[in-house]
Short mmCIF file of C-alpha atoms and ligand atoms in Angstrom, two decimals:
data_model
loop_
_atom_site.label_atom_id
_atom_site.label_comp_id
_atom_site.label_asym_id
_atom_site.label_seq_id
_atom_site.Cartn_x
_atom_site.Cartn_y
_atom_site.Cartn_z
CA UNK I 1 -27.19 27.51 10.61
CA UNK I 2 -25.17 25.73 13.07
CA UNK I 3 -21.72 24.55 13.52
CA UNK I 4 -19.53 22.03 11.94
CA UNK I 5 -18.74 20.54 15.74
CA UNK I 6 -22.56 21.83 17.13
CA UNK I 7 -23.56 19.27 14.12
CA UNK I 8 -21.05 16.54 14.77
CA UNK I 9 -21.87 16.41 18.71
CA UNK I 10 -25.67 16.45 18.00
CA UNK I 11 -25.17 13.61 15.37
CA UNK I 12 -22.52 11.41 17.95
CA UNK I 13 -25.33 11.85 20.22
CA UNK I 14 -28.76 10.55 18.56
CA UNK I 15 -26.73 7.60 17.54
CA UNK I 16 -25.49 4.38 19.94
CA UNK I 17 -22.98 1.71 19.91
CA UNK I 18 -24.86 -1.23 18.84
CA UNK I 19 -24.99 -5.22 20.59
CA UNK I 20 -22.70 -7.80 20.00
CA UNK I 21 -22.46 -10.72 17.76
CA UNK I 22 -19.96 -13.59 17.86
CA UNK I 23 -18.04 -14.13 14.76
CA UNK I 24 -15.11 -16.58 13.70
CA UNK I 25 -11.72 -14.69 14.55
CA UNK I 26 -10.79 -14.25 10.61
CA UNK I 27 -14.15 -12.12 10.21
CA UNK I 28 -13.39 -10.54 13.31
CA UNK I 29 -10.44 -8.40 11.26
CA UNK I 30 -10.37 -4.73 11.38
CA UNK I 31 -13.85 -5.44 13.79
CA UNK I 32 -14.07 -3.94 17.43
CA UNK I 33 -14.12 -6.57 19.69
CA UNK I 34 -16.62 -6.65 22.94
CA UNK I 35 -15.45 -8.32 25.45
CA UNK I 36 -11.63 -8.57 27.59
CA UNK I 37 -9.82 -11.85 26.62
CA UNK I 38 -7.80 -13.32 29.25
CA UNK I 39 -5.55 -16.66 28.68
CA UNK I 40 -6.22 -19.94 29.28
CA UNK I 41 -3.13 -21.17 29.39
CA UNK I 42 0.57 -20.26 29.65
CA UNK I 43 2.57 -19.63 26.06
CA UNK I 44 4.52 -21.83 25.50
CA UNK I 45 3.05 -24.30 27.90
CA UNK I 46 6.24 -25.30 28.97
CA UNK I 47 10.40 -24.09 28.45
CA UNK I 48 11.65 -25.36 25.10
CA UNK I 49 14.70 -24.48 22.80
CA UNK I 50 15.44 -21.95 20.90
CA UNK I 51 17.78 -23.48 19.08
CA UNK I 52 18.97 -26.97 17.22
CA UNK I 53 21.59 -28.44 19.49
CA UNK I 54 21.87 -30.10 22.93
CA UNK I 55 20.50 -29.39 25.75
CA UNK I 56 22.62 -29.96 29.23
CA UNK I 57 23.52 -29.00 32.64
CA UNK I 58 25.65 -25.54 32.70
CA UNK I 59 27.78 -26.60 35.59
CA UNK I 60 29.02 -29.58 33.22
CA UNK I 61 29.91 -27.17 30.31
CA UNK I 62 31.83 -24.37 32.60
CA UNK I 63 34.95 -23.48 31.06
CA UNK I 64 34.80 -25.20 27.78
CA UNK I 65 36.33 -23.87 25.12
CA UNK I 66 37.66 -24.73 21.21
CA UNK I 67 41.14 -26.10 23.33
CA UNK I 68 39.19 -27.32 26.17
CA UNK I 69 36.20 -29.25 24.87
CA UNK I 70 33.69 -31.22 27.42
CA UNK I 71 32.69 -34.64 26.09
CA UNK I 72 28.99 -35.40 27.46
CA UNK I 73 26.73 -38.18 26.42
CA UNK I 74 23.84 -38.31 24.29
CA UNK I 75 21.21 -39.89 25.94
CA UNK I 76 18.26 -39.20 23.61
CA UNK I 77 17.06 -37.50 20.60
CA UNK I 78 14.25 -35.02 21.09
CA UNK I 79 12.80 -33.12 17.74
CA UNK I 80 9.70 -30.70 18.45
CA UNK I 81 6.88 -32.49 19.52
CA UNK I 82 8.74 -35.09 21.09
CA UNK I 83 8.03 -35.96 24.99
CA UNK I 84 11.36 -36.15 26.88
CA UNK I 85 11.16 -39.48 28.68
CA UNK I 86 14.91 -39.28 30.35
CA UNK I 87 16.40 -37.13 32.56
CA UNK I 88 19.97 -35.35 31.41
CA UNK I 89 22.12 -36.58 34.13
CA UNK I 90 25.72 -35.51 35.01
CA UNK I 91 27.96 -35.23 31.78
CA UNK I 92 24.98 -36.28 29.58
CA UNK I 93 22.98 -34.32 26.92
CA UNK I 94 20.33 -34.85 24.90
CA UNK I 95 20.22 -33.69 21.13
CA UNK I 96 17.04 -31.00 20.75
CA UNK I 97 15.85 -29.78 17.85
CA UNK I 98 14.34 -25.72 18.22
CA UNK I 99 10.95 -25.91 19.57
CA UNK I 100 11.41 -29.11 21.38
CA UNK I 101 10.68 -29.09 25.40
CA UNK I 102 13.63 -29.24 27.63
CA UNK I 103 13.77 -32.42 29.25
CA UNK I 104 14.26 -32.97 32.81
CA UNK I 105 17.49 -32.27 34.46
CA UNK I 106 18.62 -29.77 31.99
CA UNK I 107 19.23 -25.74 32.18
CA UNK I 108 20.94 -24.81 29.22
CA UNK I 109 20.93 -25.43 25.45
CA UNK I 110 24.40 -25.29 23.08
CA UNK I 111 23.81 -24.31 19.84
CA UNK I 112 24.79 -27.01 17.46
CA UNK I 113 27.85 -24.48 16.05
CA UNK I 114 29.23 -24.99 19.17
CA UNK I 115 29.64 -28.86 19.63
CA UNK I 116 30.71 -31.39 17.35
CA UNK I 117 30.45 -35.26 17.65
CA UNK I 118 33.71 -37.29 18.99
CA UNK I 119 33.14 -41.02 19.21
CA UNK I 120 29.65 -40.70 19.31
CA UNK I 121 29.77 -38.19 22.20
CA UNK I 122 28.91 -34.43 21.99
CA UNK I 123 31.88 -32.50 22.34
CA UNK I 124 30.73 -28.89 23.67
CA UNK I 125 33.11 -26.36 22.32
CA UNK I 126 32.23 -23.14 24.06
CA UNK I 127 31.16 -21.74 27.47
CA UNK I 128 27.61 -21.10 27.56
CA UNK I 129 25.49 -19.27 30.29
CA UNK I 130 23.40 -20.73 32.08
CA UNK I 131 19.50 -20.62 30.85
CA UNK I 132 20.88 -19.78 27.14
CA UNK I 133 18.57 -20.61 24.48
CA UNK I 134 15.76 -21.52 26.57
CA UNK I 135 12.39 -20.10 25.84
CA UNK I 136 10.17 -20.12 29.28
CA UNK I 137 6.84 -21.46 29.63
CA UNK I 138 4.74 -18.10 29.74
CA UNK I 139 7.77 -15.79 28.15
CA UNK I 140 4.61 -14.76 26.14
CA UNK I 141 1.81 -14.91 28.14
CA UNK I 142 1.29 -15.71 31.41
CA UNK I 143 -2.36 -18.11 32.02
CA UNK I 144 -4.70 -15.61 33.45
CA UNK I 145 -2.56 -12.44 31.85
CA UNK I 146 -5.51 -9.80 29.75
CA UNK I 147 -3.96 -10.32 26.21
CA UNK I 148 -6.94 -8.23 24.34
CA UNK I 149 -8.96 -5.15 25.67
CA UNK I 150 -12.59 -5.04 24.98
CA UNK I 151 -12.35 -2.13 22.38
CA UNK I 152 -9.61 -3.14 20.66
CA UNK I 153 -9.64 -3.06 16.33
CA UNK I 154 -8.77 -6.56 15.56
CA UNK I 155 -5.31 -7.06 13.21
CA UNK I 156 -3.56 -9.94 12.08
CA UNK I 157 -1.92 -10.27 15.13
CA UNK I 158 -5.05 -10.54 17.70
CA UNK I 159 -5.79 -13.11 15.24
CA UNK I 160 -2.78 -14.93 15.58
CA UNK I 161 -2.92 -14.67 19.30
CA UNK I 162 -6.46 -15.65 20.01
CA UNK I 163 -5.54 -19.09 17.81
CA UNK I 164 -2.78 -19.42 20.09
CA UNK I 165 -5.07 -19.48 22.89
CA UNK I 166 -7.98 -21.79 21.19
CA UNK I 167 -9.94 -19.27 21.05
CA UNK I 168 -11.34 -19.49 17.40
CA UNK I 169 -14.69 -17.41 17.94
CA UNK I 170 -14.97 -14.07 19.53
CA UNK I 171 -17.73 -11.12 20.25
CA UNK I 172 -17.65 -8.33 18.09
CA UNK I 173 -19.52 -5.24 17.83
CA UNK I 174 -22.39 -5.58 15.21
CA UNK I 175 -21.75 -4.34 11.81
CA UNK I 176 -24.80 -1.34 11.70
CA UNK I 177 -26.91 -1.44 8.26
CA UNK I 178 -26.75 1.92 6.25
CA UNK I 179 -29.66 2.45 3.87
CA UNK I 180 -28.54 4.65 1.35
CA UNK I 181 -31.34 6.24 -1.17
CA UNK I 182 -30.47 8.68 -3.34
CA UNK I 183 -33.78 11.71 -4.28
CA UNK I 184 -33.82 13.48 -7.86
CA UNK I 185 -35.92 13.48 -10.83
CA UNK I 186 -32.74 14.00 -13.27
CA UNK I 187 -30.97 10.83 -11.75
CA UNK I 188 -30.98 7.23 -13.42
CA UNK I 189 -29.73 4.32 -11.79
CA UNK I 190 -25.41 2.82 -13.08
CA UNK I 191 -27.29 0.69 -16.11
CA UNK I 192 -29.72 2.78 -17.68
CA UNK I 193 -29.26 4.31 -20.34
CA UNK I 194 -28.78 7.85 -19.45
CA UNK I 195 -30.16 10.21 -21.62
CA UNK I 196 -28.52 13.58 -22.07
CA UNK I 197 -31.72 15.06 -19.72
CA UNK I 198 -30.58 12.55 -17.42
CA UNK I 199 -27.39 11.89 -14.88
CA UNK I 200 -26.81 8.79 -13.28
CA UNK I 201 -26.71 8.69 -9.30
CA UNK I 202 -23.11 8.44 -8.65
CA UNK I 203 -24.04 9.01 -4.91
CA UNK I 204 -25.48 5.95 -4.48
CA UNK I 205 -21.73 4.14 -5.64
CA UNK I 206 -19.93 6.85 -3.64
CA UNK I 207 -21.88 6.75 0.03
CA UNK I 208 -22.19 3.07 -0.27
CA UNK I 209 -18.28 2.66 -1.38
CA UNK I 210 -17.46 5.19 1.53
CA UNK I 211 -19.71 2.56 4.23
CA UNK I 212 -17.99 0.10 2.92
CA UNK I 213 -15.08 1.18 3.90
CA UNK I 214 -15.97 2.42 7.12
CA UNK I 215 -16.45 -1.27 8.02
CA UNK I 216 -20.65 -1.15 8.02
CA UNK I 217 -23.02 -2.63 5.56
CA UNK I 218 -24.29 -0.65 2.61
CA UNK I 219 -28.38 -1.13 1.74
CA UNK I 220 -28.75 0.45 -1.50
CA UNK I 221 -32.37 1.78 -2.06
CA UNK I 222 -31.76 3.25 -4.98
CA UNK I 223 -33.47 6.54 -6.86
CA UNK I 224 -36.69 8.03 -5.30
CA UNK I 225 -38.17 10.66 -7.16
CA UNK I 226 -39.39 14.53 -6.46
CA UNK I 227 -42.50 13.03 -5.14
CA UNK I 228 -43.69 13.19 -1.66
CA UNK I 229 -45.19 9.56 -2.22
CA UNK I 230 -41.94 8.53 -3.85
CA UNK I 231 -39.88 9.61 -1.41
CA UNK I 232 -41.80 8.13 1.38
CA UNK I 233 -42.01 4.69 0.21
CA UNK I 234 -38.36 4.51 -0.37
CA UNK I 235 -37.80 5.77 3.37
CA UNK I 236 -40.17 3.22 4.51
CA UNK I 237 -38.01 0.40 3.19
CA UNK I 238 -35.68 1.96 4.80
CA UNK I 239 -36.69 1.70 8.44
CA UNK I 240 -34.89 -1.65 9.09
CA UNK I 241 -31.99 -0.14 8.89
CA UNK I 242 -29.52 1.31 11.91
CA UNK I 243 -29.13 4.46 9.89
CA UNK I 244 -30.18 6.34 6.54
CA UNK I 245 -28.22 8.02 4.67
CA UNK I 246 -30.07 10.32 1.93
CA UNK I 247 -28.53 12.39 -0.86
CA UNK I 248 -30.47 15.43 -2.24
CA UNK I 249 -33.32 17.49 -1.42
CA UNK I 250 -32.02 19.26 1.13
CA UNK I 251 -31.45 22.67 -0.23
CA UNK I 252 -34.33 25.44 -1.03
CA UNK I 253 -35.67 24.59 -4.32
CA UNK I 254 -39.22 23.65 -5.41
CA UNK I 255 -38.95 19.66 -5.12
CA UNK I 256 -36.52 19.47 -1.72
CA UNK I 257 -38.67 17.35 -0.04
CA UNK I 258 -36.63 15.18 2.49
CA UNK I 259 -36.70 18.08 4.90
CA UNK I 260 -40.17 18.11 4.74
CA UNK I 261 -40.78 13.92 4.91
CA UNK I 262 -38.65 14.62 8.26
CA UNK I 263 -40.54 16.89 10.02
CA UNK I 264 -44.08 14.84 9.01
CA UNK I 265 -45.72 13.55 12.08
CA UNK I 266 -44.29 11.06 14.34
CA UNK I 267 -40.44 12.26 12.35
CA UNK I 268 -37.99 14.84 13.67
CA UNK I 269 -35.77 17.19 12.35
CA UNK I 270 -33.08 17.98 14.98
CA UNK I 271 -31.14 20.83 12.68
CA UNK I 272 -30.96 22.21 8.73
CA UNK I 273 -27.96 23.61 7.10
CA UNK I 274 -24.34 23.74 8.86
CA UNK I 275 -21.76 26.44 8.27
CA UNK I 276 -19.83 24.65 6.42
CA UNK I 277 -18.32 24.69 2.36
CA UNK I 278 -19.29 22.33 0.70
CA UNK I 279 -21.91 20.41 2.62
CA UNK I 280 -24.46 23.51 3.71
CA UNK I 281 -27.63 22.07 3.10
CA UNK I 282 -27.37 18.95 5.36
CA UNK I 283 -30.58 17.75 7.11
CA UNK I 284 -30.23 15.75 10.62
CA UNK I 285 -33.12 13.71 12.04
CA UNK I 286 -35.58 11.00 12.14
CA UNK I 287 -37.95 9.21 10.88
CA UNK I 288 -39.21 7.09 13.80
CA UNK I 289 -36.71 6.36 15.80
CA UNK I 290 -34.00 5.69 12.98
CA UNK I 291 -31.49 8.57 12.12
CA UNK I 292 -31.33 10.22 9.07
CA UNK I 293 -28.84 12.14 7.82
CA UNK I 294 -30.05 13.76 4.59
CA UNK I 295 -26.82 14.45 3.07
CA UNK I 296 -26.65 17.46 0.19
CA UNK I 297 -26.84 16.04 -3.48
CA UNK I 298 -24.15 17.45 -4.80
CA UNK I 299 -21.31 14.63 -5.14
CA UNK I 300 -18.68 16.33 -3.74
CA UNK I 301 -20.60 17.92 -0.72
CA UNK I 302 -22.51 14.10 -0.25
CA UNK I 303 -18.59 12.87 0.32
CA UNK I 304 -17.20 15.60 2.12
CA UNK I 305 -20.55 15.93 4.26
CA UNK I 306 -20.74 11.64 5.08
CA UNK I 307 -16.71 12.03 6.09
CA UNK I 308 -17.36 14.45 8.63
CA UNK I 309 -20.61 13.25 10.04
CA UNK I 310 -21.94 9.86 9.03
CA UNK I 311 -18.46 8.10 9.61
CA UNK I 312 -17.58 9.20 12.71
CA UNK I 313 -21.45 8.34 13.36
CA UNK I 314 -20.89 4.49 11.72
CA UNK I 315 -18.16 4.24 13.75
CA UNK I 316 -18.91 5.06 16.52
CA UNK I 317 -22.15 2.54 16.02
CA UNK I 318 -19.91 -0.35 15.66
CA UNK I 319 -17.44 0.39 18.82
CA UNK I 320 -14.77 2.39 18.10
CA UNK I 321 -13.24 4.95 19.85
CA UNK I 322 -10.98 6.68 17.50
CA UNK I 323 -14.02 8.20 15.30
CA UNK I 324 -11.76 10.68 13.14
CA UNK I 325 -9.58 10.79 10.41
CA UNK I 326 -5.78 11.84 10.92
CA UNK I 327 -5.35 15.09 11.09
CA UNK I 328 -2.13 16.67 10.41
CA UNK I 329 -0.34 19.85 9.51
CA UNK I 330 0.79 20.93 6.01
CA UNK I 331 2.43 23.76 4.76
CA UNK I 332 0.85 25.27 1.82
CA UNK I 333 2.29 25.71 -1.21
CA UNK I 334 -0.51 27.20 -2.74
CA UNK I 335 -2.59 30.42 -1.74
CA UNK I 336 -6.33 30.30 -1.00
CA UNK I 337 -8.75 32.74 -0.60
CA UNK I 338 -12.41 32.67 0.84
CA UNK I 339 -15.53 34.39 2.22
CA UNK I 340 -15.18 34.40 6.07
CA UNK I 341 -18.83 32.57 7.47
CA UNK I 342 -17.73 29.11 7.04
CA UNK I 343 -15.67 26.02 7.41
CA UNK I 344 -14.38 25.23 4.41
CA UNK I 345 -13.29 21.66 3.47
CA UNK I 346 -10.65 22.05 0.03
CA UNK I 347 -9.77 19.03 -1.94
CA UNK I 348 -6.34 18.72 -1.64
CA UNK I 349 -2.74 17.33 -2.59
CA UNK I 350 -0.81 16.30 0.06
CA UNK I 351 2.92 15.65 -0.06
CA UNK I 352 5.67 14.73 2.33
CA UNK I 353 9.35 16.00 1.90
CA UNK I 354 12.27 15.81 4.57
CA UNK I 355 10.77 19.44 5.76
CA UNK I 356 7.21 17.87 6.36
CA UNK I 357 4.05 17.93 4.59
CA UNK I 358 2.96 20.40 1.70
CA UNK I 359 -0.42 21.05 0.39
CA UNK I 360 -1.81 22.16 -2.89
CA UNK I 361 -5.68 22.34 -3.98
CA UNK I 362 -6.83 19.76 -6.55
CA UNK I 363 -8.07 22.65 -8.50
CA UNK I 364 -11.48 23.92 -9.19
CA UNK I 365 -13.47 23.11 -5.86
CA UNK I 366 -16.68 23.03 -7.26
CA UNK I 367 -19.18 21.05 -5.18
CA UNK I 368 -20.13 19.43 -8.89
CA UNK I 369 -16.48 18.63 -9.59
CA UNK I 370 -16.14 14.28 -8.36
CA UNK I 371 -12.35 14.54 -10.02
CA UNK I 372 -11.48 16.96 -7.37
CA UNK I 373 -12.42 13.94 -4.80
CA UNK I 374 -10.72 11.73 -6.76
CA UNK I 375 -7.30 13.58 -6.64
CA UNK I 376 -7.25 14.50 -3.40
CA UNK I 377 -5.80 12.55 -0.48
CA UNK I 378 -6.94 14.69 2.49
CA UNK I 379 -9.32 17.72 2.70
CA UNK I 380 -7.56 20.87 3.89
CA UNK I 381 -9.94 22.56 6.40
CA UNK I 382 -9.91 26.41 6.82
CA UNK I 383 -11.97 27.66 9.82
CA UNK I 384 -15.06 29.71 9.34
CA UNK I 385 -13.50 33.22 10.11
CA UNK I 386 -10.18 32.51 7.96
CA UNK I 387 -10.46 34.61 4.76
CA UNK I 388 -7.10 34.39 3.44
CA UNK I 389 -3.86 31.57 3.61
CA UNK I 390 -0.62 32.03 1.85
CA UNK I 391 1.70 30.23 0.75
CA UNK I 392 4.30 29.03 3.53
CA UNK I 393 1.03 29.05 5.65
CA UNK I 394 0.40 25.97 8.23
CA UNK I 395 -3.09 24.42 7.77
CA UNK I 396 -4.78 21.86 9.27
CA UNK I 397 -5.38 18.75 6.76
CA UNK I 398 -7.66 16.02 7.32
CA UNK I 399 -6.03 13.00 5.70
CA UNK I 400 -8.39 10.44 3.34
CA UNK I 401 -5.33 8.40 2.40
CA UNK I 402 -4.58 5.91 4.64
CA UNK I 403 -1.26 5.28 3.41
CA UNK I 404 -0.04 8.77 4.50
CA UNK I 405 -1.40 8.94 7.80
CA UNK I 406 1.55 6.38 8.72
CA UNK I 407 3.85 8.26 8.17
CA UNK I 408 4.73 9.65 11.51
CA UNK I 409 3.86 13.89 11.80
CA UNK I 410 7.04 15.73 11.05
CA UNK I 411 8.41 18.11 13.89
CA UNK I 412 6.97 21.81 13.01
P1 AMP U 501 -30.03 18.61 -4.73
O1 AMP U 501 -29.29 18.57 -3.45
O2 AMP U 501 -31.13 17.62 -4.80
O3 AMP U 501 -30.47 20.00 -5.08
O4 AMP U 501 -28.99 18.17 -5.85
C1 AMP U 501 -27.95 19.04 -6.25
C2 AMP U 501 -27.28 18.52 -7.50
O5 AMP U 501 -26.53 17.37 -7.16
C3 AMP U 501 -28.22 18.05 -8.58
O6 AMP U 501 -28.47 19.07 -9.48
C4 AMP U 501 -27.49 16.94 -9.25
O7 AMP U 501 -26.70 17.47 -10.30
C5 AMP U 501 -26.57 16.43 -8.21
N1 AMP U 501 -27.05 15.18 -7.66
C6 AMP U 501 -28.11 15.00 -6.85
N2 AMP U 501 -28.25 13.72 -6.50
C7 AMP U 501 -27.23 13.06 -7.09
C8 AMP U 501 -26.82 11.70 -7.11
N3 AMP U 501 -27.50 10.78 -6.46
N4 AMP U 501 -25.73 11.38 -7.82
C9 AMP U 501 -25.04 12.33 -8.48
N5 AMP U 501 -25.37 13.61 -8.50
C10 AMP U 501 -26.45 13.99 -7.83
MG1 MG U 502 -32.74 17.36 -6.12
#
């Protein structure tokens, strides 16, 4: 039996970051991107307002005030998009609308509030600085400034910038393909009809739900049965994929036969079993040259297992550095007790108060029990030699919920 990490490592290893594809930027959200992206051009391309109202030459304006206004004349009207075609000479202005490119001549733009219109001149009411309300050409970026880093998980606003330098297709890492079968004479697939012999093969929802939304592409191969033949011909449609993901027949019994199809000829089985509760009975290898992680059947240990190895695995296939959930701390608020041996992964509540974060089990922890999963926003892990936590206790929490890992960690 190895080690949670020992398992992890050897996984991270037998697995590589796959090629690049080029995709349009909007399918290029929440995707790694593969290559630096440097701009073309300065934004904005030239200095424009920032305001409605007129733009002129400071030195005429100093010293105006509500008492004291400065009558300048309006020499043309520029809304955005417009070309300037004159130049703002002495005691001129031209009326500019926000966006608009400063026209020739002038520095400084007055804000509308502070002019008003006498005889068809602008009277400026108010001393303004020199270079007010003028947005530069390249205030954002500079032409030949790295705006994106090869690496980088694309948001909303990569997207925004890349259309604001033309760029409307990108490289991204590829998306890997995860073939997910399921092994089990007792399992039917979601629409049969299950008889009460039979269960249906919630795994099969669950891993490919969970590949989902790591960001990869689910291949569901369904239900193989406990037959060497079975089994085999499911894996072999499975070979076109980046990875396999398997659930059942990994533990001792009769008819757990993946461990077996791995170590056939021309397969490999790197390691059986990691000291870890629940998850035990996982199976790392190959079949070919394609990984295979045969993940436990039981649908709690199949989750809890493909979170700690076949994500950071997925991810790491498609780019990214950060492979890992959140962690954070919690304070318990309930007391657990367990045989020392193992890592143990517990379903659990997590809350945040002023004081921090608490933590409470979901309740029974059976490796049978999917409601336990389905309560619980982060796993609270308790190292292998741990044996007893109280309440009061800091743990360490691995957070499943999104949502709560943005909230920033409290100050223990
Ligand atoms: P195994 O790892 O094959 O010994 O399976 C352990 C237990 O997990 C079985 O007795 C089933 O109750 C359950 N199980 C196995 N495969 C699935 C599956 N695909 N979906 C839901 N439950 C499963
Ligand atoms: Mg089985």
């Amino acid at each position: 039996m190895i080690s949670v990490e020992k398992a992890l490592q050897t996984i991270l290893d037998s697995v590589s970051v796959l090629g690049l594809e080029k995709v349009n930027i909007l399918s290029a959200l929440g995707r790694v991107i593969g290559e630096d992206i440097y701009a073309g051009r300065d934004i904005p391309p030239r200095d424009n307002s920032a305001m409605d109202g007129y733009a002129v030459r400071a030195s005429d304006i100093m010293g105006a005030s509500e008492k004291k206004p400065v009558l300048l004349e309006i020499i043309e009207d520029l809304p955005a998009g417009s070309i300037p075609k004159k130049t703002v000479g002495n005691k001129q202005a031209a009326r500019i609308m926000t966006g608009a490119f400063v026209p020739e001549g002038a520095d400084t733009v007055v804000a509308m509030e502070k002019t008003r219109i006498e005889n068809g001149h602008v009277a400026v009411l108010a001393n303004v600085k020199q270079g007010q309300d003028i947005r530069r050409a390249g205030e954002d970026v500079q032409r030949g400034e790295k705006v994106i880093s090869k690496g980088d998980v694309i948001r909303p606003a990569h997207v925004g910038m890349l259309a604001s330098l033309g760029r409307s297709f990108i490289f991204v890492y590829q998306k890997p393909l995860i073939a997910i079968l399921s092994s089990g004479d007792e399992l039917v697939d979601i629409d049969d009809t299950p008889s009460e012999w039979k269960i249906i093969s919630s795994n099969s929802y669950s891993l490919a739900a969970l590949v989902l939304e790591a960001g990869a592409i689910p291949m569901q191969l369904g239900i193989a049965g406990d037959r060497r033949n079975d089994l085999i011909e499911k894996f072999r449609a499975a070979m076109r994929a980046d990875l396999i993901l398997s659930s059942g027949g990994v533990s001792v019994g009769d008819f757990d036969l993946v461990k077996d199809v791995m170590k056939q000829e021309g397969n490999r089985m790197q390691f059986w079993q990691v000291a870890m509760k629940p998850g035990q009975p996982l199976a790392f290898g190959s079949l070919e040259n394609v990984p295979v992680i045969g993940l436990p059947g039981n649908p709690v240990s199949s989750m809890v297992s493909f979170e700690q190895f076949a994500r950071p695995a997925i991810l790491k296939m498609m780019g990214h550095t950060k492979l890992f959930r959140r962690t954070i701390t919690a304070r318990l608020t309930e007391a657990i007790t367990k045989k020392p041996g193992k890592k143990h992964f517990i379903r659990g509540i997590i809350e945040r108060n002023e004081n921090g974060y608490t933590a409470r089990t979901t309740g029974e922890q059976g490796s049978g029990i999917l409601k336990s999963m389905v309560k619980a926003n982060g796993l609270i892990i308790l190292p292998e030699e741990t044996t007893e936590v109280r309440v009061g206790d800091k743990v360490t929490v691995q957070l499943l919920d999104d949502s709560l890992s943005m909230l920033p960690q409290p100050p223990y």
